XYZ file of C-alpha atoms in Angstrom:
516
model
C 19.514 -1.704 28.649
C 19.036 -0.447 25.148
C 19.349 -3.226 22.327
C 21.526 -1.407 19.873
C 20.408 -3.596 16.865
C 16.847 -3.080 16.961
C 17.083 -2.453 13.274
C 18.684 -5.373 12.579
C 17.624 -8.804 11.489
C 18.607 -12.151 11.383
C 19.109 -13.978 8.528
C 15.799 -15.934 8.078
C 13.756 -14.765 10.454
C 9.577 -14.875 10.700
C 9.318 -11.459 8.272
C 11.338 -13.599 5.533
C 10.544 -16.864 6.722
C 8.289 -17.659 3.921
C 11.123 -16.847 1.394
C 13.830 -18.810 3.048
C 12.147 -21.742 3.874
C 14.287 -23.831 1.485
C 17.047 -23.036 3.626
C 15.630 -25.096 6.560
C 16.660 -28.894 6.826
C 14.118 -31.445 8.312
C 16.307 -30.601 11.974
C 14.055 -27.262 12.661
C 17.046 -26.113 14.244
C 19.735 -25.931 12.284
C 19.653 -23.524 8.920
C 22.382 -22.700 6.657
C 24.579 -19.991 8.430
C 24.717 -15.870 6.505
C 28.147 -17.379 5.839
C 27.096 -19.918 3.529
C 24.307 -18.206 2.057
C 26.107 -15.448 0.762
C 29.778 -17.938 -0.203
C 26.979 -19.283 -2.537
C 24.912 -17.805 -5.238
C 22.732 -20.401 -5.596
C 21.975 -19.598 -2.044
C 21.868 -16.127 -2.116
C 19.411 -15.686 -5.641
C 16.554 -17.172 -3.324
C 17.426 -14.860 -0.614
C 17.308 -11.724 -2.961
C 13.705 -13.565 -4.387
C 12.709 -13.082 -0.534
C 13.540 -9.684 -0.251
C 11.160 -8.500 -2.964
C 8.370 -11.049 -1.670
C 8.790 -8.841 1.754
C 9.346 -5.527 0.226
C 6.062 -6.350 -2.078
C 4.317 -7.285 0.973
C 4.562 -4.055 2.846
C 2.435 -3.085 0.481
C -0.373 -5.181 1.473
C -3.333 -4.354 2.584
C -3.803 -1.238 4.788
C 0.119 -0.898 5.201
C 0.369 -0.051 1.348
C -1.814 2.833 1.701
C -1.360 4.461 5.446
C 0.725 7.322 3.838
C -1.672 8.382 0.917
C -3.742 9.922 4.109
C -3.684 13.120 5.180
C -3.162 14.628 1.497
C -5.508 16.715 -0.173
C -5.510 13.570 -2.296
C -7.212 10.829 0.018
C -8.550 10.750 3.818
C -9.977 8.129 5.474
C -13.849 6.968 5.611
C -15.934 8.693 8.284
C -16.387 5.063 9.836
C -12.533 4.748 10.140
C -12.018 8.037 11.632
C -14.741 7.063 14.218
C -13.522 4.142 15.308
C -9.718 4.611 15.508
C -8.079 7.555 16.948
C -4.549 7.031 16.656
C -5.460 6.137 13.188
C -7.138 9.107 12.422
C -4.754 11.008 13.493
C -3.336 10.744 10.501
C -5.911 12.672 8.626
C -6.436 14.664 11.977
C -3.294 15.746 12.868
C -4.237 15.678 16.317
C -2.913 14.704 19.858
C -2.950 10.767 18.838
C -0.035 11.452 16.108
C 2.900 11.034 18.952
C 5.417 8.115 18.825
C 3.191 5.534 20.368
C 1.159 5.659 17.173
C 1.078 2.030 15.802
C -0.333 2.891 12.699
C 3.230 4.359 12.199
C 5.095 2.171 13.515
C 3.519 -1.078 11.874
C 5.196 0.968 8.439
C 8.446 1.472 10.356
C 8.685 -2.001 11.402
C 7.973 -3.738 8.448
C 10.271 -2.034 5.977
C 13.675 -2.047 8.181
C 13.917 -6.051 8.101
C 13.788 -5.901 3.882
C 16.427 -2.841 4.122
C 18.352 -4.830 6.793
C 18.559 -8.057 4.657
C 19.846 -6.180 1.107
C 22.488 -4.506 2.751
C 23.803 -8.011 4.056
C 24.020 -9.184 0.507
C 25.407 -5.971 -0.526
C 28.042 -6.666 1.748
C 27.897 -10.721 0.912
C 28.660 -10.028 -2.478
C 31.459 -8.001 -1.699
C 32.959 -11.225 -0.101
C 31.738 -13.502 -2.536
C 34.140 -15.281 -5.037
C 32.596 -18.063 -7.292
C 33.727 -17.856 -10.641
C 30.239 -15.751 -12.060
C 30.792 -12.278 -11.855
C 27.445 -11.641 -13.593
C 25.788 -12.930 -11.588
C 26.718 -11.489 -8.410
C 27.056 -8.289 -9.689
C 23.348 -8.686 -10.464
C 22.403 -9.905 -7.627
C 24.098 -6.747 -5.829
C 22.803 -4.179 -8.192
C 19.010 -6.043 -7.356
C 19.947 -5.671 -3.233
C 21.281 -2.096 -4.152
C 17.681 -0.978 -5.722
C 15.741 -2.808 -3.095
C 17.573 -0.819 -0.279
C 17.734 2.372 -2.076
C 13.945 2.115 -2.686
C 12.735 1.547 0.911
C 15.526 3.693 2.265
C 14.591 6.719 0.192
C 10.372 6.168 1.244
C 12.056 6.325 5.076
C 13.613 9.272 4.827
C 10.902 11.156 2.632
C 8.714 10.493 5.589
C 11.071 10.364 8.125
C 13.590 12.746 7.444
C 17.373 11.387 8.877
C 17.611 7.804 8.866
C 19.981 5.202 10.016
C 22.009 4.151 7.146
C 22.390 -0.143 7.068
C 25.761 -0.573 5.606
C 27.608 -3.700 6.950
C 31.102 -2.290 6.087
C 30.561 1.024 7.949
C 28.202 -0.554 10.732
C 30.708 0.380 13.083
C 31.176 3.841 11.713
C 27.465 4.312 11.164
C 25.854 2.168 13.920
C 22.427 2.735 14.245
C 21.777 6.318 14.721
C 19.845 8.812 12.552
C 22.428 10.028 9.573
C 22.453 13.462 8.189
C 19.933 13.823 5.177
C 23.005 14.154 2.864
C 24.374 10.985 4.015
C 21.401 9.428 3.300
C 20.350 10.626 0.329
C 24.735 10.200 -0.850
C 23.922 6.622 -0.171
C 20.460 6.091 -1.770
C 22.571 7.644 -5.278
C 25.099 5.598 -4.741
C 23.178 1.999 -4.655
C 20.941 3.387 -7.623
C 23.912 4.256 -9.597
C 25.324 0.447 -8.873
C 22.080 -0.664 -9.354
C 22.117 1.167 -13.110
C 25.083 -0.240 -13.683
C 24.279 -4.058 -13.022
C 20.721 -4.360 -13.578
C 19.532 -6.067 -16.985
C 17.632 -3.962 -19.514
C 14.907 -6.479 -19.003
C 13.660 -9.608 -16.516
C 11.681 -12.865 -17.870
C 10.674 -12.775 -13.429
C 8.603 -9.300 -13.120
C 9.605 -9.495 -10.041
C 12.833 -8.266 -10.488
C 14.189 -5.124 -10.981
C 15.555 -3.919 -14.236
C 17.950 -0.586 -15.270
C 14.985 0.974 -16.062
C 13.275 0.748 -13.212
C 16.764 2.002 -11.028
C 17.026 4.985 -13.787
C 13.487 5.960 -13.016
C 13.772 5.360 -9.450
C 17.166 7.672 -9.364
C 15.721 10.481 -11.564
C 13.374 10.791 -8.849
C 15.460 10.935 -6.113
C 17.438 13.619 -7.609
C 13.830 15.325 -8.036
C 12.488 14.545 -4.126
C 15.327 14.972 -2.177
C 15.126 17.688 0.289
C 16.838 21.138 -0.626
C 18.788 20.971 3.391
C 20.636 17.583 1.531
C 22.481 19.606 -0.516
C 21.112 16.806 -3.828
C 18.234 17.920 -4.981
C 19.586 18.404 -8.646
C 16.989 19.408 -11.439
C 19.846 18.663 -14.430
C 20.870 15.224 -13.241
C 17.254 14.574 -12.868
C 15.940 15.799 -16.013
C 19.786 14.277 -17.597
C 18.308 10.729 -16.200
C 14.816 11.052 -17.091
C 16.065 12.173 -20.889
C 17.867 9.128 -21.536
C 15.624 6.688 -20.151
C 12.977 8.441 -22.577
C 15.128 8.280 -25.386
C 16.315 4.461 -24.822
C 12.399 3.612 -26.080
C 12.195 0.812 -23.696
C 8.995 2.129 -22.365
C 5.788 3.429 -24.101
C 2.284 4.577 -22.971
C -0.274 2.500 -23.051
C -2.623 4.079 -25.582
C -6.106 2.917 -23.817
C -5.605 4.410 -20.163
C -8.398 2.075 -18.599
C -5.970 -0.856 -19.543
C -3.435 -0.084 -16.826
C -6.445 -1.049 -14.058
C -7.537 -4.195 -16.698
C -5.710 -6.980 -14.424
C -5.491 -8.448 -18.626
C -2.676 -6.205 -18.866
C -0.106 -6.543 -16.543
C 3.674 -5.865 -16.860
C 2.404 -3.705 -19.739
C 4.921 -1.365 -22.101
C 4.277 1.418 -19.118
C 4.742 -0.450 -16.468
C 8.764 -0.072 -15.127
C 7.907 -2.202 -11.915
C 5.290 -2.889 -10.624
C 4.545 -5.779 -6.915
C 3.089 -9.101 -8.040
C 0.547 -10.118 -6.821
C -2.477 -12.835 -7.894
C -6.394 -13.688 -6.104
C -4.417 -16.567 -4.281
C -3.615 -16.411 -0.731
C -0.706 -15.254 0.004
C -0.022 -13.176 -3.059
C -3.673 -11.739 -3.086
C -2.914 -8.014 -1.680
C -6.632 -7.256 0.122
C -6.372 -3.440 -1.390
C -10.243 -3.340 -2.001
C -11.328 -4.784 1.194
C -9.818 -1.030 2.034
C -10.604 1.170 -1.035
C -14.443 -0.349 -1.034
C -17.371 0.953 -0.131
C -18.947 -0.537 3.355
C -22.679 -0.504 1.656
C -21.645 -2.736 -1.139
C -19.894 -5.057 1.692
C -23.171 -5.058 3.377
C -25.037 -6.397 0.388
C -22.788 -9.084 -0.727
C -19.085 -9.765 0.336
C -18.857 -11.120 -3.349
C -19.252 -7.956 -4.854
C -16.147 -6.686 -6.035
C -16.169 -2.845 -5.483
C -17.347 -3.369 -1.920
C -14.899 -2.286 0.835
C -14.059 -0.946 3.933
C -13.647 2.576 3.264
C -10.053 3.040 4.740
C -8.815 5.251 2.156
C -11.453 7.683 -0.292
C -10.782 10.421 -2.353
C -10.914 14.087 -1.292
C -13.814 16.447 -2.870
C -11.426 18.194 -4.365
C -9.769 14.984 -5.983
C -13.550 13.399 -6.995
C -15.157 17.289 -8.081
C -14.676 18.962 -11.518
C -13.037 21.781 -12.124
C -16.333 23.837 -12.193
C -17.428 22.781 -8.732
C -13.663 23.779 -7.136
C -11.949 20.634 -8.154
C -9.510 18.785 -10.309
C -11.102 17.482 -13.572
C -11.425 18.971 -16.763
C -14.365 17.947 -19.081
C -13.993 15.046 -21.285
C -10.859 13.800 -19.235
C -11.249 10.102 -19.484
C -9.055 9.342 -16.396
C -11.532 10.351 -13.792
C -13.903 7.717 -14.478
C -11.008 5.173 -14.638
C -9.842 6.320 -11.179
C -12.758 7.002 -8.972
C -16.322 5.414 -8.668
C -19.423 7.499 -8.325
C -22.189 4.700 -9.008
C -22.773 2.053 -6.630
C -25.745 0.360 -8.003
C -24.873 -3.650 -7.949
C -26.832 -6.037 -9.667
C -29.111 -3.963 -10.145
C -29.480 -2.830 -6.327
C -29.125 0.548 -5.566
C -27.306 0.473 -2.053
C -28.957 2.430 1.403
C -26.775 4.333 3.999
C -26.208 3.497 7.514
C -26.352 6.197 9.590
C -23.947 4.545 11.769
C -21.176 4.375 9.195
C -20.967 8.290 9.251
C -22.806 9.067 5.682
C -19.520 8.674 3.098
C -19.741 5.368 2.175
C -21.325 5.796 -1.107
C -19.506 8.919 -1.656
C -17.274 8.831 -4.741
C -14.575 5.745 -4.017
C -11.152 4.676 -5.289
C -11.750 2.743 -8.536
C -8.012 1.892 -9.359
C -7.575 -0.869 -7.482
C -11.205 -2.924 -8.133
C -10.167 -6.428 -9.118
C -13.670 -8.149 -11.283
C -12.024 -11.434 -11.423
C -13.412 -11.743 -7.566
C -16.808 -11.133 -8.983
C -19.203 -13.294 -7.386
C -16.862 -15.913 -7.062
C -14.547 -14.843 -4.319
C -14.675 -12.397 -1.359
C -13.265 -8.679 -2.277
C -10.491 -9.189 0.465
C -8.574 -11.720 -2.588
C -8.214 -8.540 -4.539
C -4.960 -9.159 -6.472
C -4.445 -7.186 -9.361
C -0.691 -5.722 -9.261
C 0.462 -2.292 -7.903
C 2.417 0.312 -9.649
C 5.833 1.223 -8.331
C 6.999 3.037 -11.368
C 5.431 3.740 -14.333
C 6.085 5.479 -17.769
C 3.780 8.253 -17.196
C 5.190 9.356 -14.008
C 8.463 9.968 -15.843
C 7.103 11.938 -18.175
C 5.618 14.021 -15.981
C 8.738 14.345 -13.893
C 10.630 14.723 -17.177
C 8.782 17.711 -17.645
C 9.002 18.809 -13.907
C 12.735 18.967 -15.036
C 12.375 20.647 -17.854
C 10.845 23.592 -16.307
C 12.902 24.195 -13.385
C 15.893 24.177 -16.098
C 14.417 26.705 -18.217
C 12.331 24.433 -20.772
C 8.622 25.591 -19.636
C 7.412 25.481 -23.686
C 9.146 22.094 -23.947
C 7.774 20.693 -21.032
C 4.368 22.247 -21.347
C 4.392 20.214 -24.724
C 5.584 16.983 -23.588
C 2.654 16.893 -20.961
C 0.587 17.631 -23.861
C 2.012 15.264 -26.061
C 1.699 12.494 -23.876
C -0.294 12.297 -20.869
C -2.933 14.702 -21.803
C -3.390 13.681 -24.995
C -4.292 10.050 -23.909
C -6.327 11.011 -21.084
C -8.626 12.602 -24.106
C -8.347 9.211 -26.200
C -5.862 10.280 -28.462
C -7.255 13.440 -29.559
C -6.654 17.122 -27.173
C -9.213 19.278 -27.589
C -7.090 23.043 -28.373
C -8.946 24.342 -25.714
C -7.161 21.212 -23.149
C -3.825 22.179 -24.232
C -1.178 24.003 -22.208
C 0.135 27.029 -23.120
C 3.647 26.886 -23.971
C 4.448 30.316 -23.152
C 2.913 29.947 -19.633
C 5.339 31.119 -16.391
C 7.505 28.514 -15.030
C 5.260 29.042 -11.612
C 2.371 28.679 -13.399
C 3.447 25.325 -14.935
C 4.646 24.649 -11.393
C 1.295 24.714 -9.840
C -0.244 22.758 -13.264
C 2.126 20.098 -12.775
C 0.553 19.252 -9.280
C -3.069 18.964 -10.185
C -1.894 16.647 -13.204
C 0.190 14.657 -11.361
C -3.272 13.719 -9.528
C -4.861 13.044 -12.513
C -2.347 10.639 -13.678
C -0.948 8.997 -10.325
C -3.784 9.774 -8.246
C -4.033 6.806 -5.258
C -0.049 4.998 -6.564
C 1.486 6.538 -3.400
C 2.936 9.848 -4.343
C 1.346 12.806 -3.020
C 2.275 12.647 0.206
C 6.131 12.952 -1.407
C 5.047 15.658 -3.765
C 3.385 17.927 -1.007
C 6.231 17.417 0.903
C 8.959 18.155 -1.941
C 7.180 20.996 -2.815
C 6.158 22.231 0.607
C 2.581 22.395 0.026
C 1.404 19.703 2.305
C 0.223 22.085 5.630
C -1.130 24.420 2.985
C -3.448 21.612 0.430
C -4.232 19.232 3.460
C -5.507 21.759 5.229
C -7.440 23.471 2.249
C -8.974 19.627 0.637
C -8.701 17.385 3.467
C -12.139 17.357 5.389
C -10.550 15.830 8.571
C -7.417 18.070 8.243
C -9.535 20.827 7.963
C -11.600 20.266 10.465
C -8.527 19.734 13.210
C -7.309 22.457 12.380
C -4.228 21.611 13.919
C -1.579 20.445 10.897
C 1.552 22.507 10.932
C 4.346 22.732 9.392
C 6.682 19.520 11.697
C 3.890 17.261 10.418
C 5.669 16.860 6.912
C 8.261 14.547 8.912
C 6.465 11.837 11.094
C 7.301 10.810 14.448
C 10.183 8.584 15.187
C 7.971 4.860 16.946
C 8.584 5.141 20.639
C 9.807 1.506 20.469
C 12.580 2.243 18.315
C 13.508 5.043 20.521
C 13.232 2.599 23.660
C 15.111 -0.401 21.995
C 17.550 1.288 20.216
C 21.006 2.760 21.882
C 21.465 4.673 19.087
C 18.621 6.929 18.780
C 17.352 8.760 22.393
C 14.625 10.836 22.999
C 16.488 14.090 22.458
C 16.270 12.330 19.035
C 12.555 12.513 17.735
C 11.367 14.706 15.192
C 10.722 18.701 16.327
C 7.286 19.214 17.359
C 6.355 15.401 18.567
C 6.036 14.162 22.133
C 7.669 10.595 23.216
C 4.919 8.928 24.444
């Protein structure tokens, strides 16, 4: 028989373990009961701590990057595609991408525990009375932005979602909710979460208004047209006055956002934690570096693993049939194209497919590990949200309101004019009076510029509906498939959560996917 709460978690369990450790007395088998962490704050603060250790942690190693693949942004190394087939199917398209893919469901598996355990303080809060309303509303509008966060990356890749609400779990169960529901909800938590988060945090772990502002102006932006809430003037409404509060500012040097000197910078609206210290290290080179440097010396901190590299398009200039524009400072911040090391110029291995010194992803290259510690301790901190990315979607806004001039001078104002050091050349500046399509496809190429490898395109193809049509045009594995169409933009439901869960049934995968 079917366990209907696949989904669910108990408090404590190995995912959060590490988080609610304090919880457990010397007996190893006795642990305060959900009851008793959520009738006290000073229990449930830790708890919420935990949730954004695990929600940070998904974004870990490979698992942080799996959906960046398959976009005319990134694919994976020839050595990866080689050697893994359901993996490559990601890039591929192919036969392997069913519901017994584990590279899926590893990312389905390890995000439902951290939605699971903020909608039970959600709901603990709601039964909570100590005498400290502040606090617990802060605590709920911090649970409210976790789950909104995670549940709005499930159902941009997953389309219809269950919905974890405590107070409707027997309304709701566990089943797959209509996108409006969904997306109803996801507003609804980020609104709370506007209303009770603090303008700032001393812990940069914790989520502020700004960051649930951002975080709903987007959603208003991504959702999908069939939920009825995709609305371009509360969007561009939300992104206005989050501009105009002046919390946030650019960073005037764009090379200091991947300078591991600047964190929690005046750009950054949240961004994961992390340090060169095991646990907290987050192993993102050991994937974005090249194998030949990891053949030389494991101590050499662009080497890598090749998991995830940029697309020719994304690496060529705009003369050879690609993105960048001449003088654009941003490209050389983003993506490596010389591998020499210590004065070693590295060979290829003709058994590692001929990419691997191929222009790599330079974002995430941590030089504190220089020669002193192996590139898998790479720890520099990841960008959720950043200043930049509001802009841009301010301007996305703008334009599908009617402002094309205005917006076509904010990007011009702002991102562009930084990514030229402060100075854009007339020839680099956008036309105001261009079309609103023409801005429209713009927008896309600088959005890659800016946010190129921070986990967006995949969301932007799909909100857009350019994904069959780019992957298969700038993605060397999609293209040679062959095979993407126009069902991949949702992925498949994991055939475990369709076995273990009464709620969901074969007759319940996404169109276009087989069940095995």
């Amino acid at each position: 028989m079917k366990q209907k709460y696949s989904l669910i978690i108990l408090v404590c369990v190995i995912i959060l373990y590490g988080s609610c450790k304090k919880f457990i007395v010397e007996d190893p088998q006795t642990a305060l009961t959900e009851e008793q962490i959520f009738r006290s704050l000073d229990n449930t603060e830790p708890f919420v701590l935990g949730l954004y250790t695990s929600w940070r942690n998904t974004k870990k190693d490979r698992g942080g990057f799996m959906f960046i693949l398959g976009t005319d942004e990134a694919q994976q190394g020839a050595f990866q595609v080689q050697t893994d087939d359901r993996q490559a199917s990601l890039d591929k398209y192919s036969g392997f991408l069913t519901a017994s893919n584990t590279a899926l469901a590893e990312q389905w598996n390890s995000r439902w525990p951290v939605i699971s355990g903020a909608a039970k303080v959600i709901y603990g809060m709601s039964q909570n009375t100590e005498n400290n309303q502040a606090r617990r509303e802060m605590l709920l509008g911090e649970a409210s932005f976790i789950r909104a966060a995670l549940t709005f990356e499930m159902a941009q890749y997953w389309g219809p979602v269950p919905i974890l609400d405590q107070e409707k779990a027997k309304e709701y169960g566990l089943k797959r909710q209509p996108l409006s529901l969904v997306y109803s909800t996801i507003i609804a938590d980020l609104q709370n979460a506007v209303k009770f988060l603090p303008v700032t945090q001393s812990d940069k772990r914790r989520a502020t208004r700004g960051a649930a502002q951002a975080l709903l102006g987007k959603v208003y932006l991504y959702a999908p047209q069939e939920s009825g809430l995709r609305d371009y003037t509360k969007s561009r409404d939300t992104f206005k006055q989050l501009v105009e509060s002046g919390t946030y500012s650019l960073l005037a040097n764009y090379a200091n956002l991947w300078n591991p000197s600047f964190p929690n910078s005046t750009e950054s609206i949240y961004e994961f934690q992390f340090n060169n210290v095991y646990p907290d290290n987050n192993q993102t080179q050991w994937q974005m570096g090249s194998r030949s440097l990891a053949d030389i010396d494991q101590y050499a901190y662009f080497g890598g693993y090749d998991l995830l590299v940029p697309t020719q398009y994304c690496y060529s200039n705009v003369t050879n049939g690609g993105l960048w524009e001449e003088g654009d400072l941003r490209k050389a911040e983003s993506i490596r194209y010389d591998f020499t090391y210590k004065g070693t110029v590295p060979k290829l291995n003709p058994a590692f497919g001929g990419d691997e010194l191929d222009p790599h992803v330079r974002k995430y290259e941590d030089t504190r590990t220089d020669g002193k510690l192996s590139f898998w301790y790479s720890g520099k901190n990841i960008f959720y949200l950043r200043y930049a990315d509001v802009l841009l979607c301010y301007a996305e806004t703008l334009n599908e309101t009617g402002n094309t001039a205005q917006a076509a001078e904010l990007v011009n104002n702002t991102v562009r004019t930084r990514a030229w050091n402060g100075t854009l050349p007339a020839a680099q500046r956008w036309n105001p009076g261009m079309s609103q399509e023409e801005f429209r496809t713009r927008i896309m190429d600088e959005r890659m510029r800016e946010l190129c490898f921070e986990g967006w395109r995949r969301m932007d193809l799909i909100r857009t509906g350019k994904l069959v049509e780019l992957a298969k045009l700038r993605n060397k594995w999609t293209k040679a498939s062959g095979t993407i169409q126009a069902y991949h933009n949702r992925y498949p439901i994991p055939l475990q959560e369709i076995k273990q869960n009464e709620d969901i049934s074969e007759s319940d995968q996404n169109p276009g996917y087989s069940n095995q």
